[in-house]
Coordinates of C-alpha atoms in Angstrom, one line a residue:
Chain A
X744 CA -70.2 -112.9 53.8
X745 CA -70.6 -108.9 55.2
X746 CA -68.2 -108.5 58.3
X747 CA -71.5 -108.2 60.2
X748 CA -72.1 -111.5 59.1
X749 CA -69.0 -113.1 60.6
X750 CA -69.2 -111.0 63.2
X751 CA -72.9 -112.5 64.4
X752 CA -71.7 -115.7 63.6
X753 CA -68.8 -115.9 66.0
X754 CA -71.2 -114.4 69.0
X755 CA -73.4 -117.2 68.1
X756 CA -70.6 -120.2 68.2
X757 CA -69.0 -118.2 71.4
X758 CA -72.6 -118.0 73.2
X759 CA -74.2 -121.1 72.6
X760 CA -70.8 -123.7 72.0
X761 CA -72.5 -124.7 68.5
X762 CA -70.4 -125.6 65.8
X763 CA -69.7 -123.2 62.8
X764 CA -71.3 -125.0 60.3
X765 CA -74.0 -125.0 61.9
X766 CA -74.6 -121.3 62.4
X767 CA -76.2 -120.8 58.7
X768 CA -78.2 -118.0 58.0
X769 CA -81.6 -119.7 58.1
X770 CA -80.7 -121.7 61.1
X771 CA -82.9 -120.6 64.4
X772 CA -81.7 -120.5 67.7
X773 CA -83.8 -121.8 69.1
X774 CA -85.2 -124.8 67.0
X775 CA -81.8 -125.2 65.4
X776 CA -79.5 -124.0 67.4
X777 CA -80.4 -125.5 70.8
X778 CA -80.9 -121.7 72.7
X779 CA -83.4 -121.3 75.5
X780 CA -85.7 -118.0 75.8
X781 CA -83.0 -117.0 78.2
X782 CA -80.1 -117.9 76.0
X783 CA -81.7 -115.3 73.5
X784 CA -82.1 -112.8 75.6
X785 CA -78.2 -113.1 76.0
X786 CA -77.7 -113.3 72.3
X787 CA -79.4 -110.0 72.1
X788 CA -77.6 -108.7 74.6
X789 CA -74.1 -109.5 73.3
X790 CA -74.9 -107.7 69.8
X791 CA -75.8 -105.1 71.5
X792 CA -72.7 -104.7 73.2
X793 CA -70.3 -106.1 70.2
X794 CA -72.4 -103.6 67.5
X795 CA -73.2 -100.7 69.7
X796 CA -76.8 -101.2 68.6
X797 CA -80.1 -100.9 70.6
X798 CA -83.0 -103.7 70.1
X799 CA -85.6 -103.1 71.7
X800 CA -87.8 -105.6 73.2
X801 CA -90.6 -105.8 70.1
X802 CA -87.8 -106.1 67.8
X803 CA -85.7 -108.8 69.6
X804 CA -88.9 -111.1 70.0
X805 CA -89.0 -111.1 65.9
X806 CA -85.1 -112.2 66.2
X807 CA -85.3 -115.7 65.8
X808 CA -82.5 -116.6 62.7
X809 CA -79.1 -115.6 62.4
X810 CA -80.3 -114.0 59.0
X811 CA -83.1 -112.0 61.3
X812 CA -80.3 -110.4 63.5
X813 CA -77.9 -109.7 60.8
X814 CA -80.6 -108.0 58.7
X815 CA -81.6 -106.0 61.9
X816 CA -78.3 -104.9 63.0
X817 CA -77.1 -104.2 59.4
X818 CA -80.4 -102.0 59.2
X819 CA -79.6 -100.2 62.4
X820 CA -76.0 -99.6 61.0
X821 CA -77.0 -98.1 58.0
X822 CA -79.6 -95.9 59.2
X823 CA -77.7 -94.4 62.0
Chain B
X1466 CA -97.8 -138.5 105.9
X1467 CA -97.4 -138.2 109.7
X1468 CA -101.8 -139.2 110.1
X1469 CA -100.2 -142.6 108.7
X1470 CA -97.6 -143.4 111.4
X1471 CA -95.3 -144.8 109.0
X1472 CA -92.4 -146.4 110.6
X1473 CA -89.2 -144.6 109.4
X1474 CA -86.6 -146.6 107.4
X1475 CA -83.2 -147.1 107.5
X1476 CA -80.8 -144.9 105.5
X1477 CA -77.6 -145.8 104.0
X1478 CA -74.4 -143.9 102.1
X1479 CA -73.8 -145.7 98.8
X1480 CA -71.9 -142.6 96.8
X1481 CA -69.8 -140.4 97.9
X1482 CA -67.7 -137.2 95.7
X1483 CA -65.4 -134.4 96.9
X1484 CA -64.1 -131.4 95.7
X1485 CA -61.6 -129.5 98.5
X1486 CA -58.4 -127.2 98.9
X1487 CA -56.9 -131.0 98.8
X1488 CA -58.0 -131.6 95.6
X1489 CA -60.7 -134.3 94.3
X1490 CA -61.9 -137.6 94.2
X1491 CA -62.4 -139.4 97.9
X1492 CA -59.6 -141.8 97.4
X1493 CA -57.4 -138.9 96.5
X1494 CA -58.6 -136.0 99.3
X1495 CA -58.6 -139.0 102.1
X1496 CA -55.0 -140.2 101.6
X1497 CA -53.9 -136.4 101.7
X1498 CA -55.6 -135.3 104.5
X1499 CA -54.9 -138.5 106.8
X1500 CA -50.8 -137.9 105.8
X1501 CA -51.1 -134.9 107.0
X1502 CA -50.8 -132.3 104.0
X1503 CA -52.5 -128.9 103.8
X1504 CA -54.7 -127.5 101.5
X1505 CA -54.1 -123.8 102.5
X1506 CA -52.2 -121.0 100.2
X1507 CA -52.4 -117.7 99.2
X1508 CA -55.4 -116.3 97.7
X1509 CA -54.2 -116.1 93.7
X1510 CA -57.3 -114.8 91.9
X1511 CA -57.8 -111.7 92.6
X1512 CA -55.6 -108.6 94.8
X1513 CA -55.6 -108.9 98.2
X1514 CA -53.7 -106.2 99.4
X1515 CA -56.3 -104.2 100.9
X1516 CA -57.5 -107.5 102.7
X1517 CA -56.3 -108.6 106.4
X1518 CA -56.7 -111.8 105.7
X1519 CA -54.3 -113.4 102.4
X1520 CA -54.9 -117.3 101.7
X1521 CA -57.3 -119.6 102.2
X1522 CA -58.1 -122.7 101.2
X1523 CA -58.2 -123.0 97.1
X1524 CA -59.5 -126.2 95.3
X1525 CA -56.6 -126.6 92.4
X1526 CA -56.9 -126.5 89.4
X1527 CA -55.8 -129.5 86.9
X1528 CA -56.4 -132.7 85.5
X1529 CA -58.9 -135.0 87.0
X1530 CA -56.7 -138.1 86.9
X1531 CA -54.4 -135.4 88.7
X1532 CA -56.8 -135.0 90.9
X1533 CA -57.3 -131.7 90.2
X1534 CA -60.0 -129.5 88.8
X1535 CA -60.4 -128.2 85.0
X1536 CA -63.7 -127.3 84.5
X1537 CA -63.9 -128.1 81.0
X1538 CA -63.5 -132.1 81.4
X1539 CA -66.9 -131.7 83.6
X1540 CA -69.0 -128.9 82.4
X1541 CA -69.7 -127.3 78.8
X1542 CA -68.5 -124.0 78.1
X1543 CA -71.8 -122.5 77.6
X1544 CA -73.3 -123.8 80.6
X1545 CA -70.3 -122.7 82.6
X1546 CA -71.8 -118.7 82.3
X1547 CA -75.6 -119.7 84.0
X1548 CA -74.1 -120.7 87.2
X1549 CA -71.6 -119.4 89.9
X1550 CA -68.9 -121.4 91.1
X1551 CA -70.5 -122.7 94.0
X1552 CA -73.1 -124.4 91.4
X1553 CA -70.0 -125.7 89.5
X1554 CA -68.5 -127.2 92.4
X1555 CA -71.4 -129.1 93.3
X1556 CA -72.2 -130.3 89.8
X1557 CA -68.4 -132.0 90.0
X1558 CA -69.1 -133.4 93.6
X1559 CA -72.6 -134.6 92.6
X1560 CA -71.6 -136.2 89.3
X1561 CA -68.6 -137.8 91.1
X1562 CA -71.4 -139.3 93.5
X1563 CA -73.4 -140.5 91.3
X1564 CA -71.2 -142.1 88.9
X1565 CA -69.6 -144.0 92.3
X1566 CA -73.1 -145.1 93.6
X1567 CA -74.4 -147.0 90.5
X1568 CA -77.5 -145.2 91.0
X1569 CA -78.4 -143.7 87.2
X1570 CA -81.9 -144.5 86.9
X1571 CA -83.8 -144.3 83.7
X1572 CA -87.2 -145.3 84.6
X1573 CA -89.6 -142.9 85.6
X1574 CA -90.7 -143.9 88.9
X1575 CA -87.2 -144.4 89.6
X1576 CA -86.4 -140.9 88.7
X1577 CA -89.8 -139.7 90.9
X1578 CA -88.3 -141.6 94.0
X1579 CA -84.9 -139.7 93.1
X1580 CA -84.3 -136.7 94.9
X1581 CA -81.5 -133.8 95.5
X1582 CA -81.2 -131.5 98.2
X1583 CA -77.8 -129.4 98.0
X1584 CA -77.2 -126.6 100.0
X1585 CA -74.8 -124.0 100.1
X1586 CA -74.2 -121.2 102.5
X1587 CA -73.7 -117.6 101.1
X1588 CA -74.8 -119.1 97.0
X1589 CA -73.6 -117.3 94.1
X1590 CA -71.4 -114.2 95.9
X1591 CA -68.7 -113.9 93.3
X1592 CA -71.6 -113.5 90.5
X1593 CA -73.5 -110.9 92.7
X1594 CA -69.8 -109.1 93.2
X1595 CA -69.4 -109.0 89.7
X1596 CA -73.8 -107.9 88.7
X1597 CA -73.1 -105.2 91.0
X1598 CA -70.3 -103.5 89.1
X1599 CA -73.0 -102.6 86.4
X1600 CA -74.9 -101.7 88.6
X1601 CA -72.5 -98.9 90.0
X1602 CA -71.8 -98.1 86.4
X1603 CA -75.2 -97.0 85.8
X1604 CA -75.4 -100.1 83.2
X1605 CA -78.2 -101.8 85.2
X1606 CA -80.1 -102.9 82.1
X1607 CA -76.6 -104.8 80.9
X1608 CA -77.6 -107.4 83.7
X1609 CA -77.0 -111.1 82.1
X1610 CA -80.7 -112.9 82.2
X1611 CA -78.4 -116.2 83.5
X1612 CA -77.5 -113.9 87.1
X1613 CA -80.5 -114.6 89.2
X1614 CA -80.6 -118.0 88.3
X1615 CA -76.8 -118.0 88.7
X1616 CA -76.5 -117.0 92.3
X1617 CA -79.6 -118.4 93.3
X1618 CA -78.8 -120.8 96.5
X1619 CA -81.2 -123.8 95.3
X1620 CA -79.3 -123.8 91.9
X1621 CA -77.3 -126.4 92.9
X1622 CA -80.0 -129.0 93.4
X1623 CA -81.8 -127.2 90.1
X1624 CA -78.7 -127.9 88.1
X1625 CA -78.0 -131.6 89.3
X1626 CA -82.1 -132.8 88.7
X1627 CA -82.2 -131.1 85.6
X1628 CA -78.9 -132.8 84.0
X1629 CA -79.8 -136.3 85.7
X1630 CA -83.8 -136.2 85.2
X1631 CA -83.8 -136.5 89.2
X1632 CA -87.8 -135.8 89.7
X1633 CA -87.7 -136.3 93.4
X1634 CA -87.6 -133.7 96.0
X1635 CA -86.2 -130.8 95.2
X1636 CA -84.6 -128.9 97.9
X1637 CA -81.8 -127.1 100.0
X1638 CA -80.6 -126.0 102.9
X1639 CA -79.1 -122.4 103.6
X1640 CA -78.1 -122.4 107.5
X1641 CA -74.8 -120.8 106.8
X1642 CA -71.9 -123.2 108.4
X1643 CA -74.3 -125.4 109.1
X1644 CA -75.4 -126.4 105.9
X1645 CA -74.3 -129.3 105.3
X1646 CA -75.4 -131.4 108.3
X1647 CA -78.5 -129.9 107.9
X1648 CA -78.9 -131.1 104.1
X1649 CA -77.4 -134.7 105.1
X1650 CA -79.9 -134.9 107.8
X1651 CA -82.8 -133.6 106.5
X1652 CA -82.3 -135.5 103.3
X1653 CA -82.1 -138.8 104.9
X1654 CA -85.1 -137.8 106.7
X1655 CA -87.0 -137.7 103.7
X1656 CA -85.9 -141.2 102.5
X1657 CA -86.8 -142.3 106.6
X1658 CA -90.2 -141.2 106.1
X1659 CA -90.5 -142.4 102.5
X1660 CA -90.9 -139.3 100.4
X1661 CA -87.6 -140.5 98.5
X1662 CA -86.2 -143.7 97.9
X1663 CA -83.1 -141.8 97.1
X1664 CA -81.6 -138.8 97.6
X1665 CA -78.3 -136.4 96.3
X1666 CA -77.3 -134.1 99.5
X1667 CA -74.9 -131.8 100.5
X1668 CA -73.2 -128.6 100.7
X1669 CA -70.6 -126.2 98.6
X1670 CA -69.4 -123.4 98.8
X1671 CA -67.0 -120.5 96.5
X1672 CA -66.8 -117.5 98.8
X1673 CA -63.0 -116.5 98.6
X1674 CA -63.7 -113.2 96.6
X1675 CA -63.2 -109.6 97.7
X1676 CA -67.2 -109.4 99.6
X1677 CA -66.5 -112.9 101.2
X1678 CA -63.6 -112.4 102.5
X1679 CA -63.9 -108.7 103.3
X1680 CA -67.2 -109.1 104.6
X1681 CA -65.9 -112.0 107.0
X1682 CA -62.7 -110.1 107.7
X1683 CA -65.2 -107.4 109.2
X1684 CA -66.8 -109.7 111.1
X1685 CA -63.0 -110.5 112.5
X1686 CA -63.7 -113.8 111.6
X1687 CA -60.4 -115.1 109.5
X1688 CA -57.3 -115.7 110.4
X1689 CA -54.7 -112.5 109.9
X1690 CA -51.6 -113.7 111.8
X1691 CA -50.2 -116.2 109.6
X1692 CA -50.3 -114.9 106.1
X1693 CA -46.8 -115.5 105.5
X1694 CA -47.3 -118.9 107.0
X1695 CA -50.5 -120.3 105.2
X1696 CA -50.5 -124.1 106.1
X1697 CA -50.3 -122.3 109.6
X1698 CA -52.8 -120.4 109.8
X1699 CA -56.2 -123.6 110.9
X1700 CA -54.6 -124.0 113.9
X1701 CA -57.8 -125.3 115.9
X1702 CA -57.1 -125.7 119.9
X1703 CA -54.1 -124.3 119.5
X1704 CA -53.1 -121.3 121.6
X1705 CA -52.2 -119.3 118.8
X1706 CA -55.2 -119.8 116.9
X1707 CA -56.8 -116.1 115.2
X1708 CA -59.9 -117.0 113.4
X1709 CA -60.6 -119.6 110.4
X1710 CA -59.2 -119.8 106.8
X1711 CA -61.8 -120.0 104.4
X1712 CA -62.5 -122.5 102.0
X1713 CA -63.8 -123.7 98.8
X1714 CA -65.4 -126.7 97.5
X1715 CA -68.4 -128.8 97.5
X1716 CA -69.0 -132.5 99.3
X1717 CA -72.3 -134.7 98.1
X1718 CA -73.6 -138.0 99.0
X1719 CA -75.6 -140.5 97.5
X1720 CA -78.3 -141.6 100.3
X1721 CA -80.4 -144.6 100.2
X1722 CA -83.3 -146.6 101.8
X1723 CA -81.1 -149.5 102.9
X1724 CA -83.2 -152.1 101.1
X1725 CA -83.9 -150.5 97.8
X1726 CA -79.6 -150.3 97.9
X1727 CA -79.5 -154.2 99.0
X1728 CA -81.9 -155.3 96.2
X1729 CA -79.6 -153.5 93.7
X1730 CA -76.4 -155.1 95.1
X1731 CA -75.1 -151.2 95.7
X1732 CA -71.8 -151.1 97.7
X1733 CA -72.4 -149.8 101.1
X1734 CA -70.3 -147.0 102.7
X1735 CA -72.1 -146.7 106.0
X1736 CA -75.5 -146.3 107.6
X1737 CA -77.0 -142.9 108.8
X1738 CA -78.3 -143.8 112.1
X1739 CA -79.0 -140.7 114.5
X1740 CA -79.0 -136.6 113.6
X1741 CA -79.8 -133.7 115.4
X1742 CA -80.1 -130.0 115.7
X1743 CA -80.7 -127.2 117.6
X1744 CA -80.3 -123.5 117.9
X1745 CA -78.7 -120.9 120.6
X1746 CA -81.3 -118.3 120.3
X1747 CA -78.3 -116.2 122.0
X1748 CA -76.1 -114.0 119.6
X1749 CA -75.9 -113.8 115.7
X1750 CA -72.5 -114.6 114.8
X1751 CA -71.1 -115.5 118.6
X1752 CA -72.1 -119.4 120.0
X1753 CA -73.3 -119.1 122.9
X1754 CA -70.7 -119.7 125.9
X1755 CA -71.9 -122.6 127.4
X1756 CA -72.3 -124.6 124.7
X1757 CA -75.4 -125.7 125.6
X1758 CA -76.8 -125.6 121.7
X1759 CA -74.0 -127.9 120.4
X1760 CA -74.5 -130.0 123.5
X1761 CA -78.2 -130.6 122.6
X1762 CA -77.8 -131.3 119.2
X1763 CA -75.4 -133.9 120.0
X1764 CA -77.5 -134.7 122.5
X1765 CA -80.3 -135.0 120.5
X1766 CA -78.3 -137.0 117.6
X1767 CA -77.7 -139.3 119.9
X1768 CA -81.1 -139.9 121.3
X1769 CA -82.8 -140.4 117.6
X1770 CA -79.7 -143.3 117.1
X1771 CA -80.9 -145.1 120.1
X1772 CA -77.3 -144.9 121.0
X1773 CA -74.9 -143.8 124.2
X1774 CA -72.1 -141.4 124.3
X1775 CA -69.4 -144.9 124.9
X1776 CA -70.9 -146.1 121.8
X1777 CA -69.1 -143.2 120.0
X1778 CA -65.3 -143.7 119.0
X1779 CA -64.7 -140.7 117.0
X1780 CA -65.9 -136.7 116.6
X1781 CA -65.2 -134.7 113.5
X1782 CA -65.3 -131.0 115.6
X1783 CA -66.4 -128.0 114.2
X1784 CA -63.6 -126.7 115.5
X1785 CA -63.1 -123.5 113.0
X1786 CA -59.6 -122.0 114.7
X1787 CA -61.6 -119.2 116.2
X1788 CA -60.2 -117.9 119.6
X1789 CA -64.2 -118.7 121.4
X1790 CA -65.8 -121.6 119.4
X1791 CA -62.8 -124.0 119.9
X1792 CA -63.1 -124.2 123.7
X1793 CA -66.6 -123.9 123.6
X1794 CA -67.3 -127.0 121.6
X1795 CA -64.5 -128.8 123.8
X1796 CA -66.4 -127.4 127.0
X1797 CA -70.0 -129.5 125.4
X1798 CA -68.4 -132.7 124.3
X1799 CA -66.5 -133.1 127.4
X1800 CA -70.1 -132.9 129.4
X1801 CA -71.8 -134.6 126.7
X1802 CA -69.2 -138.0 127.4
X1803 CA -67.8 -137.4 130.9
X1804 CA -65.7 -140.2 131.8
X1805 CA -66.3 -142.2 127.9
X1806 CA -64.4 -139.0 126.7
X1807 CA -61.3 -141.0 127.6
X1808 CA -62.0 -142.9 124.8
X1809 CA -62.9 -141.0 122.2
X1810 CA -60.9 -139.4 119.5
X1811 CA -61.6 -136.0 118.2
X1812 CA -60.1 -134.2 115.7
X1813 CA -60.8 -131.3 113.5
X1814 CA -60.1 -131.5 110.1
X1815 CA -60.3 -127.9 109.2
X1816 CA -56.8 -127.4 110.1
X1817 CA -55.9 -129.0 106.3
X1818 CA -58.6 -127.6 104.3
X1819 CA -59.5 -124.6 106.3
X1820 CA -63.7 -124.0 106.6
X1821 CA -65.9 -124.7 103.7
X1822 CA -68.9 -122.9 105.4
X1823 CA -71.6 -124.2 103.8
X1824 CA -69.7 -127.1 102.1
X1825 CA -67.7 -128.3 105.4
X1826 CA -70.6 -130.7 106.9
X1827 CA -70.9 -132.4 103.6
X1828 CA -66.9 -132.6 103.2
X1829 CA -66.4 -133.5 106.6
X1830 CA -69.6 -136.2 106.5
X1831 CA -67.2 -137.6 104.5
X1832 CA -64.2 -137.3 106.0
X1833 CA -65.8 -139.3 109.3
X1834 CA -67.1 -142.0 106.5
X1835 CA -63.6 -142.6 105.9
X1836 CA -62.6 -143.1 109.3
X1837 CA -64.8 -145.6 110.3
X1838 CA -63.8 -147.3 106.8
X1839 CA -60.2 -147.2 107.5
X1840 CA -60.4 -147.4 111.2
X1841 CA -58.0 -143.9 111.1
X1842 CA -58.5 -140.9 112.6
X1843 CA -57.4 -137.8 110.4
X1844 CA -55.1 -135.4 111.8
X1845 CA -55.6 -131.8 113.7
X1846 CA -52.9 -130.7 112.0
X1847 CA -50.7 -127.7 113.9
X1848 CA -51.9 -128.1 117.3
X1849 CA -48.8 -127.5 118.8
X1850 CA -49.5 -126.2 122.4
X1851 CA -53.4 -126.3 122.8
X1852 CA -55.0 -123.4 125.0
X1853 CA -56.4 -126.0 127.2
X1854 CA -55.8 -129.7 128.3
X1855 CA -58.5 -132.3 128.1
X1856 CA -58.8 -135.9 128.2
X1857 CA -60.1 -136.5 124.9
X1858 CA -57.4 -137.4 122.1
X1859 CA -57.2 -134.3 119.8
X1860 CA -55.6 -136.2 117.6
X1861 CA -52.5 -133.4 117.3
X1862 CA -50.5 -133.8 114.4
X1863 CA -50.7 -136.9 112.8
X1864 CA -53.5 -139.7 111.4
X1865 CA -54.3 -142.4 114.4
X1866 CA -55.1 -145.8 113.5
X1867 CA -57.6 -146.6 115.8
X1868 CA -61.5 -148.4 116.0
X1869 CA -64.3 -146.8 114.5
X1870 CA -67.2 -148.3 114.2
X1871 CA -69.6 -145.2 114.9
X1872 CA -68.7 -141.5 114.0
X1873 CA -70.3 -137.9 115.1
X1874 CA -69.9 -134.9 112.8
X1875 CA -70.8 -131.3 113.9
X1876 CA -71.7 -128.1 112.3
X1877 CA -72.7 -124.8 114.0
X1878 CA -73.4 -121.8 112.0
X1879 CA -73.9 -118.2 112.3
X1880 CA -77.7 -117.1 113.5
X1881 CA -76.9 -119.7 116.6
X1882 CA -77.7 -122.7 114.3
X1883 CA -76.6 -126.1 115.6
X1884 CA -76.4 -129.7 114.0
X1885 CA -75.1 -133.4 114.3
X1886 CA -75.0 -136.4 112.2
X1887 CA -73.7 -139.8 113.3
X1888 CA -72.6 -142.4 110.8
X1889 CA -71.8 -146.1 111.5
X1890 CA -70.2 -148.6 109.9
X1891 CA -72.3 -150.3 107.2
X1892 CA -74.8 -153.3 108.1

């Protein structure tokens, strides 16, 4: 796993008090994850902060996996 | 509802839960306060020493079986972050309630005749403190989306419906000090006039950070004399009283249509026979000096419990430790029971847990609960040399064991805002 990887993870364990091994790549916050809209907005808001990365509002509505943000942020990364 | 000229119905207490500078749990709080310990200390959480005022009155932390409070035996961590303490602290209170009333319904008319109505004074200060750093740092879009519903003031009763499916009236009271006799009243008002069968009321209140108590210390509100002195410092009646101590916690009761807790064999605390209120319309932070607002709301408590001054043995004061207010108060229940105040005892429990603003009507509802349950008035303590005699029993010092059968509370809060509840012994 990338360090972005375990990096997303542990913001997702620390913001929604879900266990590890739950936090697969596939797993969506909301349906899987138990998250409410205004959970995600959080979410979004902590890799933000933790990655120094902006998402804007268009892009964080298609974050809905743990695989979605790490493929964003990892994007972002490389192309900055 | 009123086109119907239903006839009110009786309302009962069948839960009660606490959380106060003295700790939690009822059993716990009550056995403190009535030996006579304080719940007042220095301020610890954050750096007072720009403030005048240093301590207050801290709910401490700890086990629960300690009767303390650690926040992660009663709330999950992520659920911790959408709400302020003040939301916390009635969460505790209200799920202490609950659990002691029985009450846990799982039908669905049951939870549609289930109501809450919490209210607080101030709400979420500490999280509007700590929003309006960013703010300052120009990092306004770095706002959580949990800080509005956070500091919100009708959080509390949000919070407690939502985690007990509680479908009833959803509601709260904001009348600053007042708050809590105003929510206990109000509430039990709905159950009279059958819009709930059942409802979750009260008060709390976490304003000890730097905006509370700066913005009261502006307001030369708090108590600045004794800060090397802190179980001192609520002094009410006493000559060298200097303003109030604030503090923290929450108090909630379970109220109940008297029958609907007979038929489900629900232990019975006490009844809540007569409430009223009023208002100054003299001065926004100052009561006005003849006590004529307190006098009518007692006044008027009295009248709605079909009841007569005599038939009162015990008053839980407002009495805040503020240089005015004391004497004031004094000044309107000595005219409100002339000659019965002989008999009467009076006492202001503020001087242990200094003055949960919005919280201290539900914390102190329950405080006169326990006196007429244990026939014991609690304690003003440090009342050492009072500014002025009376013939009413101040109770000064130490826990009287004593008669109660019927018990009046007050509350009187900034904007000139004026309430009474009267309890009695259970039916």
């Amino acid at each position: 796993m990338s360090e972005t990887a375990e990096k997303v993870k542990k913001i997702v364990v620390e913001h929604l008090g879900v266990e590890e091994a739950k936090v697969t790549p596939e797993a969506s916050f909301i349906d899987d994850l138990g998250a409410d809209s205004l959970d995600t907005v959080e979410l979004v808001m902590a890799f933000e902060e933790a990655f120094g990365v902006e998402i804007p509002d268009d892009a964080a509505e298609k974050i809905q996996t743990v695989k979605d943000a790490i493929d964003f942020i990892e994007k972002s990364q490389a192309s900055a | 509802m009123f086109a119907q000229g239903l006839a009110p119905r009786r309302v009962v207490v069948t839960g009660m839960g606490i959380v106060s500078p003295l700790g939690l749990g009822v059993d716990h709080v009550w056995k403190r306060l009535v030996a006579g310990e304080s719940g007042i200390g220095p301020i610890t959480h954050f750096d007072v020493k720009d403030l005048p005022a240093k301590i207050a009155g801290q709910v401490p932390e700890g086990k629960k079986d300690e009767g303390g409070l650690d926040l992660g035996e009663w709330i999950p961590v992520k659920d911790q972050k959408k709400m302020d303490r003040f939301i916390q602290l009635a969460w505790v209170a209200a799920e202490e309630a609950i659990q002691d009333s029985g009450w846990m319904p799982e039908d669905e008319p049951s939870r549609i005749a289930t109501g809450v109505m919490i209210g607080s004074g101030i709400g979420g200060l500490e999280t509007i403190q700590e929003a309006s750093t960013l703010v300052a740092a120009g990092r306004t879009r770095r706002l959580s989306p949990f800080f509005i519903p956070s500091a919100l003031v009708n959080l509390a009763s949000g919070q407690v419906s939502i985690k007990y499916g509680f479908k009833g009236p959803n509601h709260s009271a904001v009348t600053a000090c007042a708050t809590g006799v105003h929510a206990i009243g109000d509430a039990a008002r709905l159950i009279a006039l059958s819009d709930a069968d059942v409802m979750v009321a009260g008060g709390a209140e976490a304003a000890i950070c730097e905006l509370g108590i700066g913005g009261f210390c502006a307001a030369r509100a708090l108590s600045t004399a004794f800060n090397d002195d802190p179980a001192a410092a609520s002094r009410p009646w006493d000559k060298d009283r200097d303003g109030f101590v604030m503090g923290e916690g929450a108090g909630v009761l379970v109220l109940e249509e008297l029958e609907h807790a007979k038929a489900r064999g629900a232990k019975i605390y006490a009844e809540v026979v007569g409430y009223g209120i009023s208002g100054d319309a003299h001065h926004i932070t100052s009561p006005a000096e003849d006590g004529d607002g307190g006098f009518r709301a007692m006044q008027s408590a009295l009248r709605s419990a079909g009841l007569a001054p005599g038939d009162i043995q015990y008053v839980n004061a407002h009495g805040t430790s503020t240089p005015m207010g004391d004497d004031i108060e004094l000044s309107a229940v000595e005219r409100l029971f002339g000659e019965d105040g002989k008999t009467i005892a009076m006492s202001s429990t503020k001087s242990a847990v200094g003055h949960l603003l919005g919280a201290a009507g539900a914390v102190e509802a329950i405080f006169s609960i326990q006196a007429i349950r244990d026939n014991v008035a609690p304690p003003t303590l440090n009342l050492d040399s009072p500014s002025r005699e009376t013939v009413i029993d101040r109770v000064a010092k130490e826990a009287q064991q004593r008669p109660i059968e019927v018990a009046l509370s007050n509350s009187f809060g900034f904007g000139g805002t004026n309430a009474s509840v009267i309890f009695r012994q259970a039916p």
